[in-house]
XYZ file of C-alpha atoms in Angstrom:
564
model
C 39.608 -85.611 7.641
C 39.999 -84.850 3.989
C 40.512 -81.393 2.363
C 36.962 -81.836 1.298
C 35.346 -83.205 4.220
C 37.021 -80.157 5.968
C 35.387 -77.607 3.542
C 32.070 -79.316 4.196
C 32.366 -79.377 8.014
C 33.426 -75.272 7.612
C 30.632 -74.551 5.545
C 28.206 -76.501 7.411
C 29.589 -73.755 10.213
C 29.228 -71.417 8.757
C 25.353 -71.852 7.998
C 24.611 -72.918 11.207
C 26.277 -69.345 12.489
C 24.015 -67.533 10.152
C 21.009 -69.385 10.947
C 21.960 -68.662 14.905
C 22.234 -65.250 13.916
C 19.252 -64.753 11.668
C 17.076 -66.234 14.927
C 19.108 -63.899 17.329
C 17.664 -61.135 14.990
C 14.332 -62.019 14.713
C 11.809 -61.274 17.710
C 10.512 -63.584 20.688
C 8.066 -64.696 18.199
C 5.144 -63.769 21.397
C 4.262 -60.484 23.681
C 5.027 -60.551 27.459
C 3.223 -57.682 29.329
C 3.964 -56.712 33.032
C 1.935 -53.963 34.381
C 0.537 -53.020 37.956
C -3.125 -53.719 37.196
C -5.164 -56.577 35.364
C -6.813 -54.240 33.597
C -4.132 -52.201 32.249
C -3.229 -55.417 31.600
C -5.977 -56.751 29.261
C -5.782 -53.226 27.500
C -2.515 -53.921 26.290
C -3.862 -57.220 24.870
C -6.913 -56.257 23.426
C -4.540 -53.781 21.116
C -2.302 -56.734 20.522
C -4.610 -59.046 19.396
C -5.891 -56.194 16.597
C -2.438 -55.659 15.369
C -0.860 -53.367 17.717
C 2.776 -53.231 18.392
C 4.833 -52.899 21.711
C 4.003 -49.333 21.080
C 0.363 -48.973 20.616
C 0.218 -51.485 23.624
C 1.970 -48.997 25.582
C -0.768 -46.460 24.990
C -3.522 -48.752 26.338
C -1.601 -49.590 28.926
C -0.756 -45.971 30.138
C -4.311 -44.525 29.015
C -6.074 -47.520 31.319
C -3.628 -46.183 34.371
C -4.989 -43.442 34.009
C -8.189 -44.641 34.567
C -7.474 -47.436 37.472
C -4.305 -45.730 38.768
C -5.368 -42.328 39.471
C -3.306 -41.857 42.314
C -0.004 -43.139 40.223
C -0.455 -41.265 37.017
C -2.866 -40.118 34.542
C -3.353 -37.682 31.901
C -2.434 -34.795 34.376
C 0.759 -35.982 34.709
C 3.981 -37.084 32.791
C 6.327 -39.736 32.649
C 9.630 -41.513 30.722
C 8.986 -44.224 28.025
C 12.547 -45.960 27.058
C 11.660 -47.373 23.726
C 13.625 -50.164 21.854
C 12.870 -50.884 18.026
C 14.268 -54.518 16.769
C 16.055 -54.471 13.204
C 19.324 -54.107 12.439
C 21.054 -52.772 14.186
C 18.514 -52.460 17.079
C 17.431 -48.885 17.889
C 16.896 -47.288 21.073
C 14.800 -44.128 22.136
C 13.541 -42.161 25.335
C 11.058 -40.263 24.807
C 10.855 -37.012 28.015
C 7.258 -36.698 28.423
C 8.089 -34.613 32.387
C 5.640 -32.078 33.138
C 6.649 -28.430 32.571
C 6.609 -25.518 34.842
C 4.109 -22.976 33.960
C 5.378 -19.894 32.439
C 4.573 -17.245 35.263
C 6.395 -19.802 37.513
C 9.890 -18.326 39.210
C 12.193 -19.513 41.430
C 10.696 -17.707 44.492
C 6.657 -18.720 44.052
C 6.716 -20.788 47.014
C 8.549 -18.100 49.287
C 7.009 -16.051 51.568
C 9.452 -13.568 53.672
C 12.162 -15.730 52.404
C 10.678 -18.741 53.571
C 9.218 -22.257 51.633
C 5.123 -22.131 52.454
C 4.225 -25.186 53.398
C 1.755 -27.047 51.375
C 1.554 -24.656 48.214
C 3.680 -27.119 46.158
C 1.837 -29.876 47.544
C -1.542 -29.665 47.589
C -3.773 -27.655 44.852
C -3.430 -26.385 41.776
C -0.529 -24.341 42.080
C 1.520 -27.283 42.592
C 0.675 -28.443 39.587
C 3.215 -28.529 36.410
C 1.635 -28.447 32.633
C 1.242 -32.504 31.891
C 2.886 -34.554 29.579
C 1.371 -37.461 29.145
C -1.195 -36.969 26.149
C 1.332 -35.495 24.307
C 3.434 -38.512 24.955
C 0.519 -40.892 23.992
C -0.197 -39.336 20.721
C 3.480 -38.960 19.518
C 4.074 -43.018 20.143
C 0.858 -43.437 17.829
C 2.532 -40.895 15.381
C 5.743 -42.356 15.323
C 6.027 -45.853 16.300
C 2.441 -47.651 16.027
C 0.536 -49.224 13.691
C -3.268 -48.321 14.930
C -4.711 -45.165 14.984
C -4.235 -43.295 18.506
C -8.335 -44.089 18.783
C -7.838 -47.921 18.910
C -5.149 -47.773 21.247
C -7.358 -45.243 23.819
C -10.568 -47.169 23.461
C -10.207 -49.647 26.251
C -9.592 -46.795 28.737
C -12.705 -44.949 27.570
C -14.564 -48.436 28.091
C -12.883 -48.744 31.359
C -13.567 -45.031 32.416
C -17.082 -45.352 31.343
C -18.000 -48.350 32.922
C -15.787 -48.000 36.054
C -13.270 -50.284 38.168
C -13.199 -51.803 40.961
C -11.534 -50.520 44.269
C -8.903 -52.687 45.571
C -6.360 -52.457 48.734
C -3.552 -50.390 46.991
C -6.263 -48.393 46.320
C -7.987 -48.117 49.504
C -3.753 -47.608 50.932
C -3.053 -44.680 48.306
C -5.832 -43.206 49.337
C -5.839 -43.073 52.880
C -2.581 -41.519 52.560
C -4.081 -38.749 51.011
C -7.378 -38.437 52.209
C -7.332 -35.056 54.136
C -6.188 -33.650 50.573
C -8.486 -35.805 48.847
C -11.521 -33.768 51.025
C -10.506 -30.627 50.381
C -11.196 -30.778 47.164
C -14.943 -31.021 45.927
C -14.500 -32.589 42.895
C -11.898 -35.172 44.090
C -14.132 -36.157 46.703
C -17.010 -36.798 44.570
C -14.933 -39.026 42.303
C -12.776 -40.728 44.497
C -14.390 -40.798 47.890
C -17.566 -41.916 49.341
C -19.263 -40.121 52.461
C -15.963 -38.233 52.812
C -14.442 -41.878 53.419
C -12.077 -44.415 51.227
C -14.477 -46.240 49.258
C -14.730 -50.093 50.352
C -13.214 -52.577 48.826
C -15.232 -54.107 45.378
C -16.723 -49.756 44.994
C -16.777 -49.436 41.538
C -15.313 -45.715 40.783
C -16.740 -44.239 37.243
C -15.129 -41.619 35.560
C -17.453 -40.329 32.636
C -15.616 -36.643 32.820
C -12.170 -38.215 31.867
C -13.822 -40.707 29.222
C -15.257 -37.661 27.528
C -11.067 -36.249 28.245
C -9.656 -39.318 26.284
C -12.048 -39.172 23.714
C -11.041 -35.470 22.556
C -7.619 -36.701 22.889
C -8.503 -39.751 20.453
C -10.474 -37.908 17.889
C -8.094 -34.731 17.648
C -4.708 -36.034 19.062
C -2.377 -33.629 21.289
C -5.016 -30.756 20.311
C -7.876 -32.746 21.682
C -6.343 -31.787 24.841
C -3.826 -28.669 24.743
C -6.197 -26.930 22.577
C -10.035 -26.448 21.940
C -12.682 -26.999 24.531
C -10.377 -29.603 27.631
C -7.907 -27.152 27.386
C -10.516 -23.760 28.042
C -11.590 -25.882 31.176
C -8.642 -26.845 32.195
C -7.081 -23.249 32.605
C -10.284 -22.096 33.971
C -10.361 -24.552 36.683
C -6.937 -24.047 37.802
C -7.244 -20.121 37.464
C -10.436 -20.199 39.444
C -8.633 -22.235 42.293
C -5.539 -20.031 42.455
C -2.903 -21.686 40.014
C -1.138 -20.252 36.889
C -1.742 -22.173 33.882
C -2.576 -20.151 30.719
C -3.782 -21.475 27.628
C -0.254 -20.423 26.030
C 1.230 -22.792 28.670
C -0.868 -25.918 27.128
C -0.785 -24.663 23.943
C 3.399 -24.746 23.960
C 3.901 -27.927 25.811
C 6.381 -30.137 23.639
C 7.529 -33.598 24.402
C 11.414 -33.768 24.269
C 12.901 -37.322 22.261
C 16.149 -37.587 24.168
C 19.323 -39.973 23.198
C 19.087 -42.468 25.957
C 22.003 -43.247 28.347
C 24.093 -46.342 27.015
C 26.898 -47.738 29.732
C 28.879 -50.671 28.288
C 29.529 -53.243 30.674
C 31.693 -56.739 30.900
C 30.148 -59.574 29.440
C 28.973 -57.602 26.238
C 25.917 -56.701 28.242
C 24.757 -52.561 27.678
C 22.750 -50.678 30.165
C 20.170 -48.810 28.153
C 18.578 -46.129 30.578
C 16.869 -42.695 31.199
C 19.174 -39.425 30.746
C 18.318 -36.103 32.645
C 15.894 -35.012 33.662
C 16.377 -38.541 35.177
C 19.070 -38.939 37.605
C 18.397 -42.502 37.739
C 20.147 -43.797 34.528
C 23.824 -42.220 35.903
C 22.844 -43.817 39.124
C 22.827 -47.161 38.120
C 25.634 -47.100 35.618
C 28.022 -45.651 38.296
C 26.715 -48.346 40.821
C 27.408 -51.163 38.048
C 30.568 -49.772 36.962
C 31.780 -49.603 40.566
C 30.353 -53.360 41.628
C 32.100 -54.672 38.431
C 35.338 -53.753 40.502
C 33.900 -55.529 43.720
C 33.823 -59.281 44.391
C 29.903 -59.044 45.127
C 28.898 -62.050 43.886
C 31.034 -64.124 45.970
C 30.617 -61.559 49.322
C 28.410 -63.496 52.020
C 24.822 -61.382 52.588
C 26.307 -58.679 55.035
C 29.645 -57.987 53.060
C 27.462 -57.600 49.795
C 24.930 -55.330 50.906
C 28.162 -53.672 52.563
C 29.019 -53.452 48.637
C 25.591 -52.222 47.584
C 25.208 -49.635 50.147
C 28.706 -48.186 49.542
C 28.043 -47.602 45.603
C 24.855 -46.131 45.967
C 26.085 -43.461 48.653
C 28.404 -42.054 45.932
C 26.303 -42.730 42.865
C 23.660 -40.754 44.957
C 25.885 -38.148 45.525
C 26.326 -36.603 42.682
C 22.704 -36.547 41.991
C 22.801 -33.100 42.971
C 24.519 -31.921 39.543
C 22.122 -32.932 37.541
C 19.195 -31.158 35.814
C 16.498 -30.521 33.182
C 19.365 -30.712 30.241
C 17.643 -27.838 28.141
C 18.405 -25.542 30.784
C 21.841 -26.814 32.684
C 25.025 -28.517 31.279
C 24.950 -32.024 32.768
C 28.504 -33.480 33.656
C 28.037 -36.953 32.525
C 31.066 -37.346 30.824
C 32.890 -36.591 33.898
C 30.164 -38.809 36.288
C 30.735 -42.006 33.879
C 33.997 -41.362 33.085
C 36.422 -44.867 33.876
C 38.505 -43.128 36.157
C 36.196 -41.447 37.990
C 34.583 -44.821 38.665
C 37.901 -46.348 39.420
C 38.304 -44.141 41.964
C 35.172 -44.145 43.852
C 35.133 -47.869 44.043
C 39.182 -47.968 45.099
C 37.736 -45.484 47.957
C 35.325 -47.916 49.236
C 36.698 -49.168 52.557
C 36.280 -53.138 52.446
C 35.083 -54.084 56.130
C 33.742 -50.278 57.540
C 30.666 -47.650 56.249
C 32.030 -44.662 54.797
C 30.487 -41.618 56.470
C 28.765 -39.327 54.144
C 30.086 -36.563 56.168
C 33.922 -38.101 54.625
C 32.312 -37.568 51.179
C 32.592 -34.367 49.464
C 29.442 -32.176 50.009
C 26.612 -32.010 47.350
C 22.982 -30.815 47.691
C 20.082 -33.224 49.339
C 16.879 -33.626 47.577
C 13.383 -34.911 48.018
C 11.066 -36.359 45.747
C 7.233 -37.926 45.751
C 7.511 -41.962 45.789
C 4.121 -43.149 44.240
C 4.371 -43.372 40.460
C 3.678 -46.767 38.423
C 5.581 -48.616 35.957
C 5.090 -51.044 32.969
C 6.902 -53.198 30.394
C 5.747 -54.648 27.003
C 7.473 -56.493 24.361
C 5.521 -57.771 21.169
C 6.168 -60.187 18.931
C 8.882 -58.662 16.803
C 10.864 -57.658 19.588
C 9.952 -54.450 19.863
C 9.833 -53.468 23.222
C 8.513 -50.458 26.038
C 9.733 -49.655 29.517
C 7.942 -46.917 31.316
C 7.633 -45.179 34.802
C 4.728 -42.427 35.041
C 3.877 -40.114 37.526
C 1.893 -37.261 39.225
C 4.402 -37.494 42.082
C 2.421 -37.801 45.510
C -0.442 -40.134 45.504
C -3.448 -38.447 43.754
C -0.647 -35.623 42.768
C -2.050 -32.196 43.714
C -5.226 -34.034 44.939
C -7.166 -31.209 43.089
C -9.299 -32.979 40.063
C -10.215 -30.114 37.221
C -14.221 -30.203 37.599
C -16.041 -31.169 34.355
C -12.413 -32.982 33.231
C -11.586 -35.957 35.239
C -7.869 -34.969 35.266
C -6.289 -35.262 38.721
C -3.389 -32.953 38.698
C 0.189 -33.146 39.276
C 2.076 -32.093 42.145
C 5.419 -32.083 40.137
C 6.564 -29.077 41.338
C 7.201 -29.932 45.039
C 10.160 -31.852 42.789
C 12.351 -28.725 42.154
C 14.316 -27.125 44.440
C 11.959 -24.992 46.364
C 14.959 -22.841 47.671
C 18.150 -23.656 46.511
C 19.643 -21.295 48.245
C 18.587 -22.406 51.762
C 16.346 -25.813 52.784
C 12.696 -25.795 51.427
C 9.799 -27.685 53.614
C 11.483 -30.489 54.053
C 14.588 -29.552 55.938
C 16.536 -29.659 53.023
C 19.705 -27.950 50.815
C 18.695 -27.032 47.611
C 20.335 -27.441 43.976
C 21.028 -24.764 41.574
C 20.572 -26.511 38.852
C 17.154 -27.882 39.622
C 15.472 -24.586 40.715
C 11.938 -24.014 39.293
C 12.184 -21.750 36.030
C 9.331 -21.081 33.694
C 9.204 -24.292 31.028
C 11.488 -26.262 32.879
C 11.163 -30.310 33.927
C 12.127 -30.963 37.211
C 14.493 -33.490 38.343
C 13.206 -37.434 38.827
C 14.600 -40.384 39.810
C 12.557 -42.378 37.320
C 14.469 -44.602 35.696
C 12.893 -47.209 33.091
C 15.929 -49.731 31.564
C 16.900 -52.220 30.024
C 19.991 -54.485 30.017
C 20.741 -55.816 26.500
C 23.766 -58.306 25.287
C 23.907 -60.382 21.944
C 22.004 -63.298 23.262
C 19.824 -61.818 26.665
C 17.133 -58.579 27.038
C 15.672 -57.583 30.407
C 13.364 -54.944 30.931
C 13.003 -53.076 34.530
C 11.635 -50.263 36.431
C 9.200 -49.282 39.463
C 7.869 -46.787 41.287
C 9.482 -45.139 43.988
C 11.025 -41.905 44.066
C 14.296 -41.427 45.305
C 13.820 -44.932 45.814
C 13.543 -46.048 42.450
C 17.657 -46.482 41.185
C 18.489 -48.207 44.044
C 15.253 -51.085 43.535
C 15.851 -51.319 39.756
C 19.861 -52.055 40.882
C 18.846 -55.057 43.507
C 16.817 -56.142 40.692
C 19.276 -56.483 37.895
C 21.834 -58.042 40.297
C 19.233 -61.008 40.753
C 19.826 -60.890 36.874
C 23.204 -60.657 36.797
C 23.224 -63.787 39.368
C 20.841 -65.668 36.684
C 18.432 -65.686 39.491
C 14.829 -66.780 38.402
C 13.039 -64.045 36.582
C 9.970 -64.307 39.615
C 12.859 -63.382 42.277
C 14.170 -59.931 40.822
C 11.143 -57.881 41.739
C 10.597 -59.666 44.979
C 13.953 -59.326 45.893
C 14.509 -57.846 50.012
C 14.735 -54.098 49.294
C 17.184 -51.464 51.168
C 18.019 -48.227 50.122
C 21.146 -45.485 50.866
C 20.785 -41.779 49.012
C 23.813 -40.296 50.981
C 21.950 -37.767 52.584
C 20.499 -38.760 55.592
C 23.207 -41.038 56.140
C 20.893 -44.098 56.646
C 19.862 -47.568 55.331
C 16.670 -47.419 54.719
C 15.148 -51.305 54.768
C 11.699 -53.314 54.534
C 11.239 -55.354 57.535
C 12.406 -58.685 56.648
C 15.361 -57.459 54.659
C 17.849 -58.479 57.211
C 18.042 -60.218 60.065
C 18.924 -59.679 63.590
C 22.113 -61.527 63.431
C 22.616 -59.154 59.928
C 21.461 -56.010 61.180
C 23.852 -56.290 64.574
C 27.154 -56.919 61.961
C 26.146 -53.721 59.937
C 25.745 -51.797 62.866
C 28.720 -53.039 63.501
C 30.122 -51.941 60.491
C 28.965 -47.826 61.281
C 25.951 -48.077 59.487
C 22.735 -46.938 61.031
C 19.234 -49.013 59.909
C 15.584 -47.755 59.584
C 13.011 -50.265 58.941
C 10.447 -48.558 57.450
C 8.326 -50.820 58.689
C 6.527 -51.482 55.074
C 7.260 -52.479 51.835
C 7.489 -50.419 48.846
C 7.995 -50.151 45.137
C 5.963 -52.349 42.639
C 8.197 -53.805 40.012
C 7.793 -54.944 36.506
C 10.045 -57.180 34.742
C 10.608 -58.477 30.895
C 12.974 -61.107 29.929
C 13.904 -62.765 26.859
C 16.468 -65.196 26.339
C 17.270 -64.813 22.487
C 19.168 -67.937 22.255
C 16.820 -70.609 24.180
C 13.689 -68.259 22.169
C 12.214 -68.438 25.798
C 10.281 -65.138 27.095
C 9.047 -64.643 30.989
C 7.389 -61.792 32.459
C 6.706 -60.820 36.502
C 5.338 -58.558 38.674
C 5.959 -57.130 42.065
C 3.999 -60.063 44.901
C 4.203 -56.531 46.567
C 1.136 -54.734 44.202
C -1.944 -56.299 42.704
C -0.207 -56.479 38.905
C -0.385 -59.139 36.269
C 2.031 -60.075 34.264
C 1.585 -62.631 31.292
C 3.012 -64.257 28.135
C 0.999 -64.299 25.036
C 1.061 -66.728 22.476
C 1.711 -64.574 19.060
C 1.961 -65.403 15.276
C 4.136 -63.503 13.926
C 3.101 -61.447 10.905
């Protein structure tokens, strides 16, 4: 090759690179939406198809949950939104939208002779924390969207106007909570009929919580923590024995939060939820410490030997962690190499590791029925999110004259950390209940990011939810079709009880005999759970997929998108 033929060829490199790179930049050039209900669904594509971004269709999509999810979240409630903003460089955000503890609340409100009462942070409106979610709603539209908050809330006013349908998650949700559901006069009337679960096909109509969003889209945050929702709101709760104020609503903030980064091999970042979520420094020290285990290559048994071993100790430690505005969290130490080094090194290769071997920490409960969505738009701007009002239907106690169904986020703090709340069990210091503080959650919206690859995850679950969103991203890591990583066989260890917890067809009999063999002990929980939503775009092939859980009723779809 000549001198000149050689210049040509390293120039005609060189453009191609940019070119590669200048595509790499720009966005999937469509939206992908994955949410737990059709209509949340075509919310988020009604705002798309006016203009919206990822971020006004993450409104619609959590305003319409509201509406068709009331047992999952709503505007009584709170939730994490892990936001990612495409430019150069690419910028990440988490916005903290947890409830907040009331400010007459105390670390002894659910003692009685130095006991936990059973129930009060349960059921009712003292179990209720002050709500984050409209907040949350109108400081996207503030900061990241391009339509007014109205536009983004006006397919959930349609929907609660003119109703949904009832369908079996529903009709399940429900039943779980019916008993709580009928003690409460205005929950029944909404979301009962005759006392009973409504059939299947009922169409449920909310006009109270229409007339709720549309003060929150005409005024913004005061449309609801101020004027004439929040009056009724304290006076319902007051009247029914809880301890909201208007000063309570009135001094609710959002917190914007830098999110957890983890660099791991293959130029690939975990982006994730920091406290008040334990989840993000769950999965990162459960990556870190498979990274340093052959689990790719490990036949079924000897990989969920793997699994099981890094979420005992990444569950562990969950026990330090807290609301960050009132405890110093020890993530430095928790993600530190060494640290990580040495819990994997400590995993025996063939036998369980008793919990009881492990150095003590505090147990912990948490509610398990939240919901979860992901959006990307055009640009590449994209929206993972987990919301919540803990149990099913929350507090089951619905303001009257509001549509909001409360929260039961308290029963998330540490009822008694110095002895075992309702539950049977320990407590944790550092997630006591204090006035204005967010209890800990296991909510954990992420992606995984590298030069040429983006996937978004999350679920519902509780305690649950680290260990899902981990099974999840290994069928990623595996380059396992996008459809198989929420419908992948789910099991579960926390460390405390010292148990796998499984669905039924997770393992065999042949499987379950060699891990008993191993020391574990199994509990088919004879259901399934969780109800995962996944993103992915492949940046390099300009391909973009989207799934939901086969376990929920969600839809997930790919839109075809000019880009502006």
């Amino acid at each position: 090759m000549t001198v000149l033929g050689a210049i040509r060829q390293a120039l005609l490199g060189a453009a191609l690179a940019l070119l590669a790179s200048a595509a790499l930049a720009d966005g999937p050039g469509r939206a992908a939406i994955a949410s737990p209900h059709a209509d949340a669904t075509a919310a988020a594509r009604q705002v798309l198809a006016q203009g919206g971004n990822a971020f006004d269709a993450a409104i619609a999509i959590s305003a319409a949950l509201a509406v068709v999810e009331p047992y999952g979240s709503g505007l009584g409630g709170g939730g994490f939104f892990l936001l990612r903003q495409q430019g150069e460089p690419t910028r990440y955000a988490f916005l903290d939208a947890r409830e907040r503890a009331p400010g007459a609340a105390s670390p002894d409100m659910y003692l009685e002779n130095g006991k936990v009462r059973a129930g009060l942070s349960v059921n009712g409106p003292l179990a209720a924390a002050i709500p984050g979610l409209p907040q949350a709603l109108a400081d996207l539209a503030a900061t990241h969207g391009k339509l007014p908050l109205k536009d983004s809330l006006a397919p959930a006013i349609r929907l609660a106007n003119q109703g949904f349908t009832v369908d079996r998650i529903y009709r399940d949700r429900a039943s779980m909570r019916l008993d709580a559901l009928r003690a409460d006069a205005e929950s029944t009337r909404l979301f009962l009929r005759d006392q009973q679960v409504p059939a299947l096909g009922t169409r449920i109509r909310q006009p109270e919580l229409a007339a709720t969003l549309q003060a929150l889209a005409d005024h913004g945050r005061d449309g609801f923590y101020g004027g004439a929702v929040a009056r009724r709101l304290v006076a319902g709760v007051r009247q029914a024995g809880g301890l909201w104020t208007l000063d309570d609503l009135a001094d609710y903030r959002t917190a914007w939060r830098q999110p957890l980064r983890y660099a791991l091999a293959d130029q690939r970042e975990l982006i994730s939820s920091p406290p008040p979520s334990a989840g993000g420094v769950a999965l990162a020290q459960s990556l870190a410490m498979l990274q340093r285990l052959p689990w790719q290559s490990a036949e079924p048994v000897q990989r969920s030997h793997y699994v099981v071993e890094v979420l005992r100790r990444a569950y562990r430690d969950r026990g330090l962690l807290g609301d960050p505005d009132y405890v110093a969290n020890p993530i430095d130490r928790l993600l530190a190499r060494s640290y990580l080094t040495s819990l994997a090194d400590s995993i025996d290769v063939h036998q369980a590791t008793p919990s009881s071997a492990l150095p003590p920490a505090p147990a912990w409960r948490e509610g398990d029925h939240t919901t979860h969505f992901t959006v990307i738009d055009a640009a590449g701007n994209a929206v993972s999110a987990t919301l919540s009002v803990n149990l099913p239907f929350g507090a089951a106690f619905t303001v009257p004259g509001s549509g909001v169904v409360l929260n039961n986020e308290m029963d998330d703090f540490a009822a008694d950390p110095s002895g075992s709340n309702s539950y049977g069990l320990a407590g944790s210091q550092a997630n006591a209940v204090a006035a204005g503080k967010r209890p800990l959650s296991s909510m954990t919206p992420s992606f995984l990011e590298s030069p040429s690859q983006l996937a978004s995850f999350g679920t519902p679950g509780g305690s649950r939810i680290p260990s899902m969103v981990l099974l999840s991203m290994l069928g990623f890591l595996e380059g396992r079709p996008v459809s198989d990583w929420p419908a992948t066989p789910r099991y579960h260890h926390q460390y405390l009880p010292d148990v796998i917890e499984h669905e039924p067809d997770t393992f065999d009999d042949a499987q379950k005999a060699a891990l008993r063999a191993r020391g574990y002990t199994l509990k088919d929980l004879q259901r399934s759970y969780g109800n995962q939503q996944v993103v992915y775009w492949n940046k390099r092939a300009g391909t973009l997929e989207a799934a939901s859980d086969p376990r929920g009723e969600g839809q997930a779809t790919v839109l075809e998108a000019v880009r502006e």
